[in-house]
Coordinates of C-alpha atoms (C1' of nucleotides) in Angstrom, one line a residue:
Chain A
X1 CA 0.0 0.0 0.0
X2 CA 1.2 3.2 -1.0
X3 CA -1.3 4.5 0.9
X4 CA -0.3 4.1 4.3
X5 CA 1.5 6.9 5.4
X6 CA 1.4 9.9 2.8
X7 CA 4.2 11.5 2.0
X8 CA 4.2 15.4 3.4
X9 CA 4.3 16.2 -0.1
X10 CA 1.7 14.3 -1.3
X11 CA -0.5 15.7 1.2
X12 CA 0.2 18.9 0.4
X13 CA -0.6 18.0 -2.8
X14 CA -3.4 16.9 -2.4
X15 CA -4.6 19.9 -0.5
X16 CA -3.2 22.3 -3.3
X17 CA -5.4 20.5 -5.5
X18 CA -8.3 21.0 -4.2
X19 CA -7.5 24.2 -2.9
X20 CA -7.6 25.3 -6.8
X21 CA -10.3 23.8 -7.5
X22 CA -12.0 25.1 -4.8
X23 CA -10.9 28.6 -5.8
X24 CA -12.5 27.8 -9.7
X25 CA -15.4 26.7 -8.2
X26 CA -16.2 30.0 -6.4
X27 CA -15.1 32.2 -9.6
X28 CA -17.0 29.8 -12.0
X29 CA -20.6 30.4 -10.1
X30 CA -19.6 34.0 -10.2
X31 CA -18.6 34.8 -13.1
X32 CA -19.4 31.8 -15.9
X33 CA -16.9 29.8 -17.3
X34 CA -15.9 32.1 -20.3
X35 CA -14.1 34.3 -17.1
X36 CA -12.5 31.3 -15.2
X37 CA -9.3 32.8 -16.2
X38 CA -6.1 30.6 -14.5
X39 CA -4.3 33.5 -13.6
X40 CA -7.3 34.8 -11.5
X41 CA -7.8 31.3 -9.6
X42 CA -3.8 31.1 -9.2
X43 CA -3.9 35.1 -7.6
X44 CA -7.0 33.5 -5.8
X45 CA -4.3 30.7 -4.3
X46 CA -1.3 32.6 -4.1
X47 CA 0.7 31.2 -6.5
X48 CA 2.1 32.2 -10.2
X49 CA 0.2 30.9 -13.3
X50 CA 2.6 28.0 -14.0
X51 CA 2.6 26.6 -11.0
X52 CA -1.1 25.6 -11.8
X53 CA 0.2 23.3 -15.0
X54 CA 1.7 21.2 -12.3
X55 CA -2.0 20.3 -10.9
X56 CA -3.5 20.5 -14.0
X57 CA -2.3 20.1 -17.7
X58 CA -4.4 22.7 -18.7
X59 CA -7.5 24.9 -18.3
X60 CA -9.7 22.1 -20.0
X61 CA -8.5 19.8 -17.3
X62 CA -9.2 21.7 -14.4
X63 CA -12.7 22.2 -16.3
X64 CA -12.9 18.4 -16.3
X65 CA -12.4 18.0 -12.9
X66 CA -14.8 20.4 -12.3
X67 CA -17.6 18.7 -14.3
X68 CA -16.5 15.4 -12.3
X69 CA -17.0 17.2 -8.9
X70 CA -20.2 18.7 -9.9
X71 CA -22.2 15.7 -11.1
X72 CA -20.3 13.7 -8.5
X73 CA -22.2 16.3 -5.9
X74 CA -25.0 16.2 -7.6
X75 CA -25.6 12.9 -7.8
X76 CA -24.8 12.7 -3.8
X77 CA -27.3 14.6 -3.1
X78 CA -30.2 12.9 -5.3
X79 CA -28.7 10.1 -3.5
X80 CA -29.3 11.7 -0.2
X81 CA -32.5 12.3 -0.5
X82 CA -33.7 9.2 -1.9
X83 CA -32.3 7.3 1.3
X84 CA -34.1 9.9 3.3
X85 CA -37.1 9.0 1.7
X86 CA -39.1 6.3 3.3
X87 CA -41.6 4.5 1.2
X88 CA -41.0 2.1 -2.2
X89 CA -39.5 3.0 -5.0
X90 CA -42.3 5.3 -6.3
X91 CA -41.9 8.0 -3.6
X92 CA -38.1 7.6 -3.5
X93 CA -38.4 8.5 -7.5
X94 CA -39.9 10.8 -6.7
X95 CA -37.8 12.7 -4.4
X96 CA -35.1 12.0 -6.4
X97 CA -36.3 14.1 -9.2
X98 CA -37.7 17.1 -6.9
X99 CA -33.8 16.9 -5.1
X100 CA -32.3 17.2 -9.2
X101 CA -34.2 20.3 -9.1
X102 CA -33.7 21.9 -5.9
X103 CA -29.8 20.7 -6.8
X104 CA -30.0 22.4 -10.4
X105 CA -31.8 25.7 -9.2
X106 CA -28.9 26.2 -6.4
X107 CA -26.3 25.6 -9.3
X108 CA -27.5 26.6 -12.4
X109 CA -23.7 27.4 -13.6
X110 CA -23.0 24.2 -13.1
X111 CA -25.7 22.8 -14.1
X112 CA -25.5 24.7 -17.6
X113 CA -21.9 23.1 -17.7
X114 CA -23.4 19.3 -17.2
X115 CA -26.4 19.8 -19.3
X116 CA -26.1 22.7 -21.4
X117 CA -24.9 23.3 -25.0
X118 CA -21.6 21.7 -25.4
X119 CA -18.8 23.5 -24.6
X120 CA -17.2 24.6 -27.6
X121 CA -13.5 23.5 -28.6
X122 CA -13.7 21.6 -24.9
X123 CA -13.9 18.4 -26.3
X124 CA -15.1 16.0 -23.4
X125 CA -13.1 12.9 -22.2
X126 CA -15.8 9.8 -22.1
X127 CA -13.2 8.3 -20.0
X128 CA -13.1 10.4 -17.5
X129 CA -16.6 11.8 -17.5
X130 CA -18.9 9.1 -18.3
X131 CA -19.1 7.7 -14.8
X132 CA -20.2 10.3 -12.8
X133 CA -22.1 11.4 -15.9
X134 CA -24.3 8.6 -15.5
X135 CA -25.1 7.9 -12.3
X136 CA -28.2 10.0 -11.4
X137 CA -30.0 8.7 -14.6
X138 CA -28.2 5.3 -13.4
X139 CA -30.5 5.8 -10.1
X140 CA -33.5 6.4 -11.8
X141 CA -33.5 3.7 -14.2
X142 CA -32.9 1.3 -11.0
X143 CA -35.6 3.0 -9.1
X144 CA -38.1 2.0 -12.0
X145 CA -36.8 -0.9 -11.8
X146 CA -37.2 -1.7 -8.3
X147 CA -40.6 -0.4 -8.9
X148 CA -41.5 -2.7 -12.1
X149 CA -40.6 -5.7 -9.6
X150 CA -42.3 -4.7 -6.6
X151 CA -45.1 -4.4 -8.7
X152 CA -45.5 -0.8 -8.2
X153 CA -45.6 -0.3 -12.5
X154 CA -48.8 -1.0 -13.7
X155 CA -48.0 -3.2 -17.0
X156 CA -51.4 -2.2 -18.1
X157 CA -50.6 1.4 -18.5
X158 CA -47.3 0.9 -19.0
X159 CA -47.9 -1.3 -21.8
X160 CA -50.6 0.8 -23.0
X161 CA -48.3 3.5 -23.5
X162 CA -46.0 1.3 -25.2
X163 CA -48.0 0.5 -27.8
X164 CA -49.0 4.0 -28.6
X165 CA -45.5 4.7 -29.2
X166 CA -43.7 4.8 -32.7
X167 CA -41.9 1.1 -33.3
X168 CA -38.9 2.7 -34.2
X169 CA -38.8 4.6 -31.0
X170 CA -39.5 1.4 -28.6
X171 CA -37.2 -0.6 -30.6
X172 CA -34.1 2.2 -30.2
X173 CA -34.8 1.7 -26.8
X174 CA -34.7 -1.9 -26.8
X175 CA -31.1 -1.8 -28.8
X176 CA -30.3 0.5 -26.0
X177 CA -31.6 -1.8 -22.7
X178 CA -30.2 -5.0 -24.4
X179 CA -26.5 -3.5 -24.3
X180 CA -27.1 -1.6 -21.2
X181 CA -29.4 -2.8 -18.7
X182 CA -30.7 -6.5 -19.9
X183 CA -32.2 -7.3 -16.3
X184 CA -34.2 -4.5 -17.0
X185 CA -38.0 -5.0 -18.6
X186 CA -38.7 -3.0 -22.0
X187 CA -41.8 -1.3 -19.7
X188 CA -39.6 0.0 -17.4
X189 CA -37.2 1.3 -19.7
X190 CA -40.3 3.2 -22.3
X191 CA -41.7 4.7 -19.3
X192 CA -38.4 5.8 -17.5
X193 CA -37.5 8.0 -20.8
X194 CA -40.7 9.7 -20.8
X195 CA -40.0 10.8 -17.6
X196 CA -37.1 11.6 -17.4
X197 CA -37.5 13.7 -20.7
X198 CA -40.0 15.4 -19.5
X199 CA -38.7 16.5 -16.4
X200 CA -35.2 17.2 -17.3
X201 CA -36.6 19.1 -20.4
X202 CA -38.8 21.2 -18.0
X203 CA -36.2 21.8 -15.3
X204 CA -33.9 22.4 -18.2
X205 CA -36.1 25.5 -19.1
X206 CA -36.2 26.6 -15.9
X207 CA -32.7 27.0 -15.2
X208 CA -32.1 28.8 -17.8
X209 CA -34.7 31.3 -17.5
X210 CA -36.5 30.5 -20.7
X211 CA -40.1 30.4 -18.3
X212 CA -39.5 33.6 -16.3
X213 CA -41.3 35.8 -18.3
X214 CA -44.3 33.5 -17.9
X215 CA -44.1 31.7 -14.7
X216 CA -41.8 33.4 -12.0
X217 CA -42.1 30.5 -9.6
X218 CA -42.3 26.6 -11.3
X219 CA -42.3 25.0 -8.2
X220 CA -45.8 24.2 -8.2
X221 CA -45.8 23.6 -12.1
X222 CA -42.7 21.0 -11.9
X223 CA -44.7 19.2 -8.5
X224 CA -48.0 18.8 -10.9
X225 CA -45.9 17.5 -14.2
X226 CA -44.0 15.0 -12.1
X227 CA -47.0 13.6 -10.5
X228 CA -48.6 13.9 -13.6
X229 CA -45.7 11.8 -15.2
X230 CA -46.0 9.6 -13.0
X231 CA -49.6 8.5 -13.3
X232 CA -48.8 8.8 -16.9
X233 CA -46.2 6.3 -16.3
X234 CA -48.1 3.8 -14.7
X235 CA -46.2 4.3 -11.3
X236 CA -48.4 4.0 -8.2
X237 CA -47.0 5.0 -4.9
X238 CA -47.5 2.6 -2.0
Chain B
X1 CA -37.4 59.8 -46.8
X2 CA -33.6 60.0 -46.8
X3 CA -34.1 56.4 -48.1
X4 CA -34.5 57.8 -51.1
X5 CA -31.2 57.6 -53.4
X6 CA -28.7 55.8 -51.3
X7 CA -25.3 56.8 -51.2
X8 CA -22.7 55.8 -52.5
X9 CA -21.2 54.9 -48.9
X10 CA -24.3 54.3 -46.9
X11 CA -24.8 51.2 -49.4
X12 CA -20.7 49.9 -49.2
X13 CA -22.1 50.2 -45.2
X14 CA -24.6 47.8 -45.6
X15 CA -22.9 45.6 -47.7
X16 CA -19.8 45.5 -45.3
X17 CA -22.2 45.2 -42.2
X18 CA -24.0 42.1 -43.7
X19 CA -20.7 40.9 -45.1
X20 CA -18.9 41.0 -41.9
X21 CA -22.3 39.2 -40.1
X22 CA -22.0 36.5 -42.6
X23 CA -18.5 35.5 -42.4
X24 CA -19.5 36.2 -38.1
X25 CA -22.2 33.5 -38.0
X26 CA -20.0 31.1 -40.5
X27 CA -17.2 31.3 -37.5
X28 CA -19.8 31.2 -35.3
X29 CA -21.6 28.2 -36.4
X30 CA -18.0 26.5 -36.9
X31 CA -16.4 26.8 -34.1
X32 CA -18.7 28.2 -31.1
X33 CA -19.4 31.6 -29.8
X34 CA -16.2 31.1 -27.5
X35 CA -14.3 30.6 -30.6
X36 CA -15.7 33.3 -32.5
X37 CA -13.1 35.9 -32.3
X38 CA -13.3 39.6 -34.1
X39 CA -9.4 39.1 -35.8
X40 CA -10.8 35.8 -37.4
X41 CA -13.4 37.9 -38.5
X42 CA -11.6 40.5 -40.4
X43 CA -9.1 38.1 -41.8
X44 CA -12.2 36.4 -43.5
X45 CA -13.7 39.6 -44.9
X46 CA -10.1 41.2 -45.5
X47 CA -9.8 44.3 -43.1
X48 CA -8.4 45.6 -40.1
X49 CA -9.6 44.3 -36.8
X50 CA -10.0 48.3 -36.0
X51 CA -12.2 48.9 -38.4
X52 CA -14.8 46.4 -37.6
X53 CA -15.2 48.8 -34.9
X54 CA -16.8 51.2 -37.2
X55 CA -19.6 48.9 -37.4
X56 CA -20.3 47.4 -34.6
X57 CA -19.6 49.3 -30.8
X58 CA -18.2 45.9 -29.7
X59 CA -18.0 42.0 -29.7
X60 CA -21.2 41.5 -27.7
X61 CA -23.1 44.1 -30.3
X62 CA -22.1 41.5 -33.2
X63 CA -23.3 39.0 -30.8
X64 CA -26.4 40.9 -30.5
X65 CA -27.3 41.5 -34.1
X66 CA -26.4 37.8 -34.7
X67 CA -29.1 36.6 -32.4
X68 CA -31.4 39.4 -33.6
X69 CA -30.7 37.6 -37.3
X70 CA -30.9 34.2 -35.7
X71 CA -34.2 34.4 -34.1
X72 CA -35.4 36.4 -37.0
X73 CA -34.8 33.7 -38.9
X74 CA -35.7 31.2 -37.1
X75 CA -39.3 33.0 -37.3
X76 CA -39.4 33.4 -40.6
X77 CA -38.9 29.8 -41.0
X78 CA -41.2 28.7 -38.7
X79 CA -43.8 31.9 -40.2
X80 CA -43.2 30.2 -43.7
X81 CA -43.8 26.4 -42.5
X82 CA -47.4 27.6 -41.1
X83 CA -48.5 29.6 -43.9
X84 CA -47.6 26.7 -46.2
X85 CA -49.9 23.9 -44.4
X86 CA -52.8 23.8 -45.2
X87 CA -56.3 23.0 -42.6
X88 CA -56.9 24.6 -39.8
X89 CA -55.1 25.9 -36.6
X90 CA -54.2 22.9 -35.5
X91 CA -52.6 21.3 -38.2
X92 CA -50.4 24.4 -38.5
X93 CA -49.3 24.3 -34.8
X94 CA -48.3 20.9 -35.5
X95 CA -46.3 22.2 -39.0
X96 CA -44.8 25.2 -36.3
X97 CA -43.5 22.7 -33.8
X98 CA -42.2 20.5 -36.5
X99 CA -40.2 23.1 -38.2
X100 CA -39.1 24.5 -34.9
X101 CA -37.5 21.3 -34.6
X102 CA -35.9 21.2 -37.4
X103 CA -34.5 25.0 -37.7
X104 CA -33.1 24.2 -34.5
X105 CA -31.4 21.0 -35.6
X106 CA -29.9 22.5 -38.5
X107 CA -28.7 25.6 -35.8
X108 CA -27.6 23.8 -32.9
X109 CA -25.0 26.5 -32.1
X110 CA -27.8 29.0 -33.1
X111 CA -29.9 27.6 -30.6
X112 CA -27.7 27.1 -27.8
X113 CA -27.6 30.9 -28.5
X114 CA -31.1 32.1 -28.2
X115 CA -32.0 29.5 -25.2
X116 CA -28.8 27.7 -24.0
X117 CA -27.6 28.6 -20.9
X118 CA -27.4 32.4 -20.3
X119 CA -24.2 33.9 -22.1
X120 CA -21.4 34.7 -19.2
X121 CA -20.2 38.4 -18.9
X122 CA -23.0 38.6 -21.8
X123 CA -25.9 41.2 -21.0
X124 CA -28.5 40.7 -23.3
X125 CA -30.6 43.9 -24.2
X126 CA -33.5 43.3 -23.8
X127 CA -34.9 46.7 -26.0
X128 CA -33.1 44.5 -29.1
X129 CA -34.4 40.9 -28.1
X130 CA -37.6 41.5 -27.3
X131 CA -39.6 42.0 -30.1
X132 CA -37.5 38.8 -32.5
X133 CA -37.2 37.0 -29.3
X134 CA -40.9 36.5 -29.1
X135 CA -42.2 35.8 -32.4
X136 CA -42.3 32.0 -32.2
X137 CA -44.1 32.1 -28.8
X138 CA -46.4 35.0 -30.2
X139 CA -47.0 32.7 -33.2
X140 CA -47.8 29.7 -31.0
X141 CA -50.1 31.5 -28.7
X142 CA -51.4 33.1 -31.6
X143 CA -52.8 29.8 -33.1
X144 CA -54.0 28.0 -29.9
X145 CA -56.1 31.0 -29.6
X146 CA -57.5 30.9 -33.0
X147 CA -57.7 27.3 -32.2
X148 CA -59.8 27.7 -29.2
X149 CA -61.7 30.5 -31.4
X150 CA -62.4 28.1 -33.6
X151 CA -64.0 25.4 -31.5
X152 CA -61.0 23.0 -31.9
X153 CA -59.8 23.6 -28.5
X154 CA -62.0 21.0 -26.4
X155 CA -63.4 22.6 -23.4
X156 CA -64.1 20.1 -21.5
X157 CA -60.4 18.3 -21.9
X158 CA -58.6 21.7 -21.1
X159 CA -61.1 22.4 -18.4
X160 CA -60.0 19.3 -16.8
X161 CA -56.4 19.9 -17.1
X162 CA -56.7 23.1 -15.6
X163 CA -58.1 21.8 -12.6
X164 CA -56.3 19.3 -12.0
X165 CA -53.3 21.8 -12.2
X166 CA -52.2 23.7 -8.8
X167 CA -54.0 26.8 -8.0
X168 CA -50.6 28.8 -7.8
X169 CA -49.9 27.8 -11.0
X170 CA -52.9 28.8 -13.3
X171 CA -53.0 32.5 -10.9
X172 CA -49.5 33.1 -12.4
X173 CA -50.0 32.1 -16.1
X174 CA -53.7 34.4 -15.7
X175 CA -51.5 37.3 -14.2
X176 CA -49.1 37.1 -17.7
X177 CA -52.7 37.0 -19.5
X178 CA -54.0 39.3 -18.1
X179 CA -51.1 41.7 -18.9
X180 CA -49.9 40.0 -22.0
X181 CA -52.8 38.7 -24.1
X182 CA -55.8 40.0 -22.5
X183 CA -57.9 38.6 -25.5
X184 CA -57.0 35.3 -25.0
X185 CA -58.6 32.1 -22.9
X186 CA -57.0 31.1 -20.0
X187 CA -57.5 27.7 -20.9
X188 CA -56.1 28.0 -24.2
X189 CA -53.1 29.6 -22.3
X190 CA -52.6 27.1 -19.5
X191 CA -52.6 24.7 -22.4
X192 CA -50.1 26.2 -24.6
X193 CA -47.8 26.6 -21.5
X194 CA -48.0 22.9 -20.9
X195 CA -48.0 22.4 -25.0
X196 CA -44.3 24.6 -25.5
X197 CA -42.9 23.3 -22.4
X198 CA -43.2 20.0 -23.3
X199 CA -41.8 20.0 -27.1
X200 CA -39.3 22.5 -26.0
X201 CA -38.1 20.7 -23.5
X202 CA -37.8 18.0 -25.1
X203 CA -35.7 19.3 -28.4
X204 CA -33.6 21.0 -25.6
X205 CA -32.3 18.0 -24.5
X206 CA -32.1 16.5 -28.1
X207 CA -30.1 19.4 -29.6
X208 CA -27.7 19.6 -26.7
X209 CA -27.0 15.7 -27.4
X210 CA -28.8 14.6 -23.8
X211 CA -30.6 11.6 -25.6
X212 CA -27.9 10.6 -28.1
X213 CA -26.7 7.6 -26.1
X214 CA -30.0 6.5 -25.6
X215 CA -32.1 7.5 -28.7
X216 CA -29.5 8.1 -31.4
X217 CA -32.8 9.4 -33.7
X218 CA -35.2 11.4 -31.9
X219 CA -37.5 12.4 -34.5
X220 CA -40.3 9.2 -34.3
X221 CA -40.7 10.3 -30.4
X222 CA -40.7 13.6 -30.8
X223 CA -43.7 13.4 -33.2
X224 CA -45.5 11.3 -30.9
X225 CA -44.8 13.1 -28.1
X226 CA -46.1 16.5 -30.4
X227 CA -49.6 14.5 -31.8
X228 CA -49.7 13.0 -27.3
X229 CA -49.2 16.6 -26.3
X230 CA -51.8 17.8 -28.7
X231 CA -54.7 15.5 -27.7
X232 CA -53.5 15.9 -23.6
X233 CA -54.1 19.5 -24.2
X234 CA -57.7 18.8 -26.1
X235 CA -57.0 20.6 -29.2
X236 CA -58.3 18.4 -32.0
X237 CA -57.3 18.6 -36.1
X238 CA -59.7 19.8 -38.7
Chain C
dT1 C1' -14.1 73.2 -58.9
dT2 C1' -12.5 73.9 -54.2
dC3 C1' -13.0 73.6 -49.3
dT4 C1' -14.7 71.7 -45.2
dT5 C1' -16.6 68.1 -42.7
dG6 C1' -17.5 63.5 -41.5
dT7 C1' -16.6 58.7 -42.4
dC8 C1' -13.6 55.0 -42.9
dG9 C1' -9.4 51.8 -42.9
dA10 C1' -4.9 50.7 -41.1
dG11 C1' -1.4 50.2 -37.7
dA12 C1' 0.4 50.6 -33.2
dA13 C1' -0.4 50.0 -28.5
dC14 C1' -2.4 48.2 -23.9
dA15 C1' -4.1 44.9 -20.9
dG16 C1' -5.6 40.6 -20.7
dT17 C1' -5.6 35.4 -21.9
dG18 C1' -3.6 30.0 -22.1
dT19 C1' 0.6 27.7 -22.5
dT20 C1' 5.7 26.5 -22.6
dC21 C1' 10.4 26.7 -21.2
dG22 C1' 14.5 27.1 -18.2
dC23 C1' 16.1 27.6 -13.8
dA24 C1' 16.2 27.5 -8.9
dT25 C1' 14.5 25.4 -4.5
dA26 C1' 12.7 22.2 -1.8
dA27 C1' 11.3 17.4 -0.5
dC28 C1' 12.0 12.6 -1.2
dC29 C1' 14.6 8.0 -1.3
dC30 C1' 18.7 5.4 -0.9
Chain D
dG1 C1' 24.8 13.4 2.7
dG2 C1' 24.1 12.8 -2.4
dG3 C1' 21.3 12.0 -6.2
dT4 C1' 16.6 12.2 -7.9
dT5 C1' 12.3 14.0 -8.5
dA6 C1' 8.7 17.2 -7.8
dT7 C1' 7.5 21.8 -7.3
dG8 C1' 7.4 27.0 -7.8
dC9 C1' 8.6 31.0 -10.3
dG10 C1' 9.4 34.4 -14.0
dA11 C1' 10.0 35.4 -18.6
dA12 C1' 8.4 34.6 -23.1
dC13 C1' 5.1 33.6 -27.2
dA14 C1' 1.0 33.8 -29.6
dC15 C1' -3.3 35.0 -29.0
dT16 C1' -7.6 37.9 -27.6
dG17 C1' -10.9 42.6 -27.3
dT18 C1' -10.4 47.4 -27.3
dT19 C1' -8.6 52.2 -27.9
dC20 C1' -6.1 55.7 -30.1
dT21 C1' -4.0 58.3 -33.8
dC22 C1' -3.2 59.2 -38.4
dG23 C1' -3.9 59.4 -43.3
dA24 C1' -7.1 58.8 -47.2
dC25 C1' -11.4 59.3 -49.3
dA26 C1' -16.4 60.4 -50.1
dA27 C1' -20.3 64.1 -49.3
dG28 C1' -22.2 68.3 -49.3
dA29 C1' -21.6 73.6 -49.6
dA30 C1' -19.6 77.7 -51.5

DNA sequence: TTCTTGTCGAGAACAGTGTTCGCATAACCC
DNA sequence: GGGTTATGCGAACACTGTTCTCGACAAGAA
């Protein structure tokens, strides 16, 4: 184990790290990533520009690590509240999404940096992103899964809805669960991207301000479409 | 009218104006908005950086007059798509929200733009957005209205979904009627709130390439969802 | 036509950016 | 302690948006 007494220099290490990250963070809420300027966060540190490269090859990589830290929070905290939740699945799923919102609203930099337009000439490493990238939606396709096997997913509905749908979208979907989630039933999957679509789109619009001319305050709106969703879904509480 | 007989300079203004737009949103559309850089710009159109600054005050002004062209445009296509379909209101919603789509997926970095995440350091002005920023909603409100006008906006479904929405959400959206379009139903705006949400939320995530992992080809469920939010919201073809 | 006025383009300059390099200093391991 | 490695620093390079000055040219008046 190299880990069994670190080196004073690896601590510190460690610490400078996420010193400067810490340091982006706070500049990035404030000021958008187009002004996360190094030499500002290594002024913010006490340190000259260059030293930064030793942390971090370069500004995209500190963006990275970023990006990892902010889903990796968010996804704590959806995680949070769904343990918090008593209940089955259904309610847990359904705290889940109202803590992705109450996340998204407090971070809306962030969040415009997980799920916003793509970062031009940042080019993304899957590698190192698509991990943490995935785990909320990762915890709500298990949720409707616990909840198709508790019985808690009316197949009726569920199927009902299926069969409304276009074949070539059910059978994308299928291509999709077969190389992803096999254990998973077709149901589940159909109904888990209609809500989560629906959601995300809505909360997506609300982050970014597009509904503030309109509706000031969504919170009553979002509470109505998820439990609307939900019913839609087939997903019965209990 | 001093529109009368142009001069000689005031048309090489134009011409340079629109010239130095075009080869704006080329770079624009190419390499990102973070990419898009003013020295770029003059190389392309064969000038001095400086004197770009005879037209335009500064890089966010370009910036400005390239979202005033984009949502102009994106209106006009829309504007076209309607006035080309033929039947009643509700057929040409549908033809609105389907060329909506498309505009937008032929302009992903156009629409990242005009509802992306808000622009850093950017300060939109609002007395030069306004007006283009609106015309799709304008357009879509405008034909749910006529819709409802017509008798092809079912009472009794929209009824329904306004009550089983939450009181503080229908007060807010009749506050904005009653400020914005007086003339109009509040059912007919509760269900074009629930109509755009929906369908814009959902091409927001497929533009910013959200679904590609899961649905590589969005367009079979984004009709369905269109012709399911259609009959949720009562409005019935004719 | 000539003269004045306003417009326009070019180039230099300034402050800022991300990134690289060479050199010194410190911590580590043997 | 000596050799090795990691770290910090400052200068430099090629960019960026923006401002200024200066000369050239078109527009309108005398």
């Amino acid at each position: 184990m190299t880990e069994a007494r670190p080196t004073l220099r690896e601590r510190r290490r460690q610490d400078l790290t996420t010193e400067i990250k810490a340091a982006a963070r706070t500049r990035l809420a404030a000021d958008g990533l187009a002004a996360l300027s190094l030499r500002a966060v290594a002024r913010d540190v006490g340190m000259a520009v260059s030293a930064l490269y030793r942390y971090f090859a370069s500004r995209d990589d500190l963006i990275t690590e970023l990006l990892v830290d902010a889903y990796t929070a968010q996804a704590e905290a959806v995680e949070a509240a769904v343990a918090a939740t008593a209940g089955g699945p259904v309610p847990r799923l359904r705290a889940a999404l109202l803590e992705f919102r109450a996340w998204s609203l407090a971070h809306p930099v962030e969040y415009g940096l997980l799920y916003g337009d793509p970062l031009p000439g940042y080019q993304a490493p899957t590698d190192r992103l698509q991990l943490p990238g995935t785990r909320v939606a990762a915890l709500l396709y298990g949720l409707v899964d616990a909840a198709d096997r508790a019985g808690r997913l009316d197949r009726a509905v569920a199927g009902a809805r299926r069969d409304r749908l276009p074949a070539e979208h059910v059978d994308q979907l299928d291509r999709w669960r077969r190389r992803r989630v096999p254990d998973m039933g077709l149901d589940a999957v159909v109904v888990t991207v209609d809500l989560w679509t629906r959601m995300q789109g809505l909360l997506t619009l609300e982050v970014f301000g597009q509904l503030r001319p309109v509706l000031p305050d969504v919170t009553a709106y979002f509470t109505a479409a998820l439990d609307d969703a939900l019913a839609a879904a087939g997903l019965t509480a209990g």
